[in-house]
Amino acid sequence: MMTPAQATEFTAPQITVGTQEVGLSAGYLLPQLLTEDHTTKQQGVALMPSWMITVTDPLGDSWYRGQISLGSEVVYIQFQEPFLTHGIGFTPKIKYTFVAHDRIRPYTEFAGGPFWTDLAGKIPEESARFNFILTAGFGCSFFITPQTSFNLGYRFHHISNAGTRYPNLGLNSSMPFGGFSFYF
């Protein structure tokens, strides 16, 4: 806990072009059955270490003022229902961070890339071990210090084989997550 004197000494984070962000997030996948053909209620723990670099100075003049970061993320998922299985992938990532506030910084993010899983043949939605994962989400960074933030957010995940094998219904899930980021 910070004393009132320490709290007033907090300076806004100075995220400039070239600032790097290293993060670790964890979440829990919850099934999203979007059609009547989606029957598997997959769920499980996800871990996501990431690296990003800020590539723009703040853009815009109003509430939407923000910065763009590019990077990559490793996605590991341990599916616990309906079977204990695993998946791992690598996703390039883009993030837009709103910088209108000092300590609280909302953001949106998108990522997608190759994903391997051993769900193939065990559920009707997956027929291949090699898949792709797409994610879109939003979150908020709460800066504890100018170099450290606590992050909370939500992502929508889609895993499918992109039509390389049949069937290709794919798995859809929601994932609330939390984690920490360090800036240098």
Tab-separated table of C-alpha atoms in Angstrom:
chain	number	residue	atom	x	y	z
A	1	MET	CA	0.000	0.000	0.000
A	2	MET	CA	1.190	3.496	-0.785
A	3	THR	CA	1.043	6.297	1.720
A	4	PRO	CA	-0.693	9.537	0.621
A	5	ALA	CA	2.728	11.172	0.130
A	6	GLN	CA	3.879	8.356	-2.153
A	7	ALA	CA	0.638	8.437	-4.131
A	8	THR	CA	1.111	12.127	-4.970
A	9	GLU	CA	4.662	11.413	-6.201
A	10	PHE	CA	3.384	9.138	-8.976
A	11	THR	CA	4.288	10.463	-12.393
A	12	ALA	CA	2.417	9.481	-15.529
A	13	PRO	CA	4.066	6.726	-17.543
A	14	GLN	CA	6.147	8.092	-20.419
A	15	ILE	CA	5.441	5.608	-23.209
A	16	THR	CA	7.337	6.809	-26.282
A	17	VAL	CA	8.226	5.312	-29.662
A	18	GLY	CA	10.526	2.383	-28.971
A	19	THR	CA	9.194	1.634	-25.474
A	20	GLN	CA	9.058	-2.127	-25.007
A	21	GLU	CA	6.400	-3.977	-23.023
A	22	VAL	CA	6.859	-7.473	-21.609
A	23	GLY	CA	3.730	-9.030	-20.172
A	24	LEU	CA	2.233	-12.160	-18.704
A	25	SER	CA	-1.517	-12.709	-18.674
A	26	ALA	CA	-3.702	-15.608	-17.597
A	27	GLY	CA	-7.359	-16.241	-18.251
A	28	TYR	CA	-10.085	-18.855	-18.376
A	29	LEU	CA	-11.814	-19.868	-21.630
A	30	LEU	CA	-15.593	-20.184	-21.501
A	31	PRO	CA	-17.514	-21.812	-24.398
A	32	GLN	CA	-19.502	-19.756	-26.916
A	33	LEU	CA	-21.844	-22.026	-28.882
A	34	LEU	CA	-22.671	-19.741	-31.823
A	35	THR	CA	-24.683	-22.225	-33.921
A	36	GLU	CA	-26.633	-25.410	-33.262
A	37	ASP	CA	-23.740	-27.351	-34.840
A	38	HIS	CA	-21.394	-26.194	-32.082
A	39	THR	CA	-21.892	-28.711	-29.281
A	40	THR	CA	-18.558	-28.973	-27.436
A	41	LYS	CA	-18.402	-26.928	-24.256
A	42	GLN	CA	-14.630	-26.586	-24.155
A	43	GLN	CA	-13.109	-24.602	-21.341
A	44	GLY	CA	-9.769	-24.242	-19.679
A	45	VAL	CA	-6.884	-22.156	-18.448
A	46	ALA	CA	-4.864	-19.960	-20.820
A	47	LEU	CA	-1.396	-18.446	-20.288
A	48	MET	CA	-0.116	-15.710	-22.591
A	49	PRO	CA	3.406	-14.294	-22.309
A	50	SER	CA	3.906	-11.372	-24.708
A	51	TRP	CA	6.336	-8.776	-26.017
A	52	MET	CA	5.400	-5.491	-27.722
A	53	ILE	CA	7.044	-2.303	-28.917
A	54	THR	CA	5.344	1.097	-29.229
A	55	VAL	CA	5.576	2.288	-32.841
A	56	THR	CA	3.764	5.662	-32.779
A	57	ASP	CA	3.642	8.817	-30.766
A	58	PRO	CA	0.122	9.594	-29.473
A	59	LEU	CA	-2.355	10.014	-32.353
A	60	GLY	CA	-5.462	12.207	-32.186
A	61	ASP	CA	-6.607	15.126	-30.080
A	62	SER	CA	-9.608	13.900	-28.102
A	63	TRP	CA	-10.774	10.922	-26.007
A	64	TYR	CA	-9.491	8.563	-28.716
A	65	ARG	CA	-5.917	9.866	-28.402
A	66	GLY	CA	-3.680	6.815	-28.336
A	67	GLN	CA	-0.638	4.865	-29.440
A	68	ILE	CA	-0.111	1.775	-31.577
A	69	SER	CA	2.069	-1.121	-30.421
A	70	LEU	CA	3.133	-4.188	-32.403
A	71	GLY	CA	4.433	-7.435	-31.007
A	72	SER	CA	3.857	-11.122	-30.504
A	73	GLU	CA	2.376	-13.495	-28.005
A	74	VAL	CA	2.602	-17.181	-27.177
A	75	VAL	CA	-0.781	-18.710	-26.326
A	76	TYR	CA	-0.922	-21.885	-24.232
A	77	ILE	CA	-4.321	-23.379	-23.439
A	78	GLN	CA	-5.025	-26.400	-21.267
A	79	PHE	CA	-8.524	-27.513	-22.211
A	80	GLN	CA	-10.083	-29.136	-19.141
A	81	GLU	CA	-13.526	-29.944	-20.539
A	82	PRO	CA	-14.698	-32.134	-22.175
A	83	PHE	CA	-11.232	-33.780	-22.305
A	84	LEU	CA	-7.890	-32.835	-20.813
A	85	THR	CA	-6.017	-31.641	-23.914
A	86	HIS	CA	-3.571	-28.900	-24.805
A	87	GLY	CA	-2.946	-26.249	-27.410
A	88	ILE	CA	-0.077	-23.873	-28.123
A	89	GLY	CA	0.308	-21.116	-30.671
A	90	PHE	CA	2.201	-18.021	-31.711
A	91	THR	CA	0.366	-14.854	-32.691
A	92	PRO	CA	1.582	-11.537	-34.054
A	93	LYS	CA	-0.368	-8.835	-32.214
A	94	ILE	CA	-1.450	-5.193	-32.606
A	95	LYS	CA	-2.693	-3.019	-29.748
A	96	TYR	CA	-4.148	0.493	-29.616
A	97	THR	CA	-3.806	2.106	-26.168
A	98	PHE	CA	-5.877	5.164	-25.257
A	99	VAL	CA	-3.600	7.635	-23.423
A	100	ALA	CA	-6.002	10.375	-22.296
A	101	HIS	CA	-5.621	9.388	-18.612
A	102	ASP	CA	-2.447	9.153	-16.546
A	103	ARG	CA	-2.770	5.902	-14.587
A	104	ILE	CA	-5.697	4.202	-16.304
A	105	ARG	CA	-5.220	3.290	-19.974
A	106	PRO	CA	-7.917	1.342	-21.860
A	107	TYR	CA	-6.868	-0.571	-24.979
A	108	THR	CA	-8.098	-2.759	-27.829
A	109	GLU	CA	-6.085	-5.623	-29.293
A	110	PHE	CA	-6.131	-8.075	-32.182
A	111	ALA	CA	-3.964	-11.140	-32.791
A	112	GLY	CA	-3.869	-14.206	-34.989
A	113	GLY	CA	-1.514	-16.985	-35.928
A	114	PRO	CA	-0.794	-20.722	-36.059
A	115	PHE	CA	-2.076	-22.936	-33.252
A	116	TRP	CA	-1.459	-26.636	-32.585
A	117	THR	CA	-3.874	-28.707	-30.493
A	118	ASP	CA	-4.519	-32.350	-29.707
A	119	LEU	CA	-8.321	-31.896	-29.796
A	120	ALA	CA	-8.506	-33.257	-33.378
A	121	GLY	CA	-10.748	-36.293	-33.659
A	122	LYS	CA	-11.954	-35.981	-30.061
A	123	ILE	CA	-14.635	-33.358	-30.708
A	124	PRO	CA	-16.869	-32.762	-33.764
A	125	GLU	CA	-15.688	-29.173	-34.332
A	126	GLU	CA	-11.976	-30.005	-34.827
A	127	SER	CA	-10.496	-32.348	-37.446
A	128	ALA	CA	-6.885	-31.138	-37.604
A	129	ARG	CA	-4.045	-30.767	-35.144
A	130	PHE	CA	-2.721	-27.720	-37.017
A	131	ASN	CA	-5.107	-24.775	-36.663
A	132	PHE	CA	-5.176	-21.017	-36.457
A	133	ILE	CA	-6.234	-18.880	-33.531
A	134	LEU	CA	-7.782	-15.420	-33.896
A	135	THR	CA	-8.425	-13.134	-30.947
A	136	ALA	CA	-9.995	-9.731	-30.517
A	137	GLY	CA	-10.500	-7.982	-27.235
A	138	PHE	CA	-10.252	-4.999	-24.971
A	139	GLY	CA	-8.810	-4.265	-21.595
A	140	CYS	CA	-7.511	-1.654	-19.224
A	141	SER	CA	-4.022	-1.118	-17.830
A	142	PHE	CA	-3.802	0.270	-14.292
A	143	PHE	CA	-0.309	1.679	-13.764
A	144	ILE	CA	1.089	0.819	-10.345
A	145	THR	CA	4.370	2.601	-11.148
A	146	PRO	CA	5.412	4.381	-14.355
A	147	GLN	CA	7.049	1.093	-15.463
A	148	THR	CA	4.523	-1.506	-14.195
A	149	SER	CA	0.832	-2.046	-14.892
A	150	PHE	CA	-1.857	-4.468	-13.788
A	151	ASN	CA	-4.141	-5.421	-16.689
A	152	LEU	CA	-7.728	-6.699	-16.788
A	153	GLY	CA	-9.637	-7.507	-19.948
A	154	TYR	CA	-11.778	-9.690	-22.181
A	155	ARG	CA	-11.002	-11.568	-25.403
A	156	PHE	CA	-13.038	-13.477	-27.931
A	157	HIS	CA	-11.119	-16.522	-29.260
A	158	HIS	CA	-11.755	-18.457	-32.467
A	159	ILE	CA	-9.779	-21.633	-33.229
A	160	SER	CA	-10.197	-23.395	-36.585
A	161	ASN	CA	-8.187	-25.031	-39.365
A	162	ALA	CA	-9.112	-22.307	-41.921
A	163	GLY	CA	-10.767	-24.810	-44.263
A	164	THR	CA	-7.724	-27.042	-44.711
A	165	ARG	CA	-9.692	-30.118	-43.518
A	166	TYR	CA	-13.307	-31.054	-43.020
A	167	PRO	CA	-15.089	-30.441	-40.675
A	168	ASN	CA	-14.071	-26.889	-39.912
A	169	LEU	CA	-16.684	-25.563	-37.503
A	170	GLY	CA	-14.049	-24.249	-35.129
A	171	LEU	CA	-14.222	-23.463	-31.446
A	172	ASN	CA	-15.351	-20.114	-30.100
A	173	SER	CA	-14.821	-18.904	-26.584
A	174	SER	CA	-14.871	-15.889	-24.326
A	175	MET	CA	-11.959	-15.297	-22.019
A	176	PRO	CA	-11.735	-12.877	-19.103
A	177	PHE	CA	-8.074	-12.367	-18.184
A	178	GLY	CA	-5.671	-10.525	-15.911
A	179	GLY	CA	-1.940	-9.987	-15.794
A	180	PHE	CA	1.019	-7.669	-15.448
A	181	SER	CA	3.117	-5.685	-17.919
A	182	PHE	CA	6.568	-4.169	-17.479
A	183	TYR	CA	7.798	-1.248	-19.615
A	184	PHE	CA	11.381	-0.342	-20.441
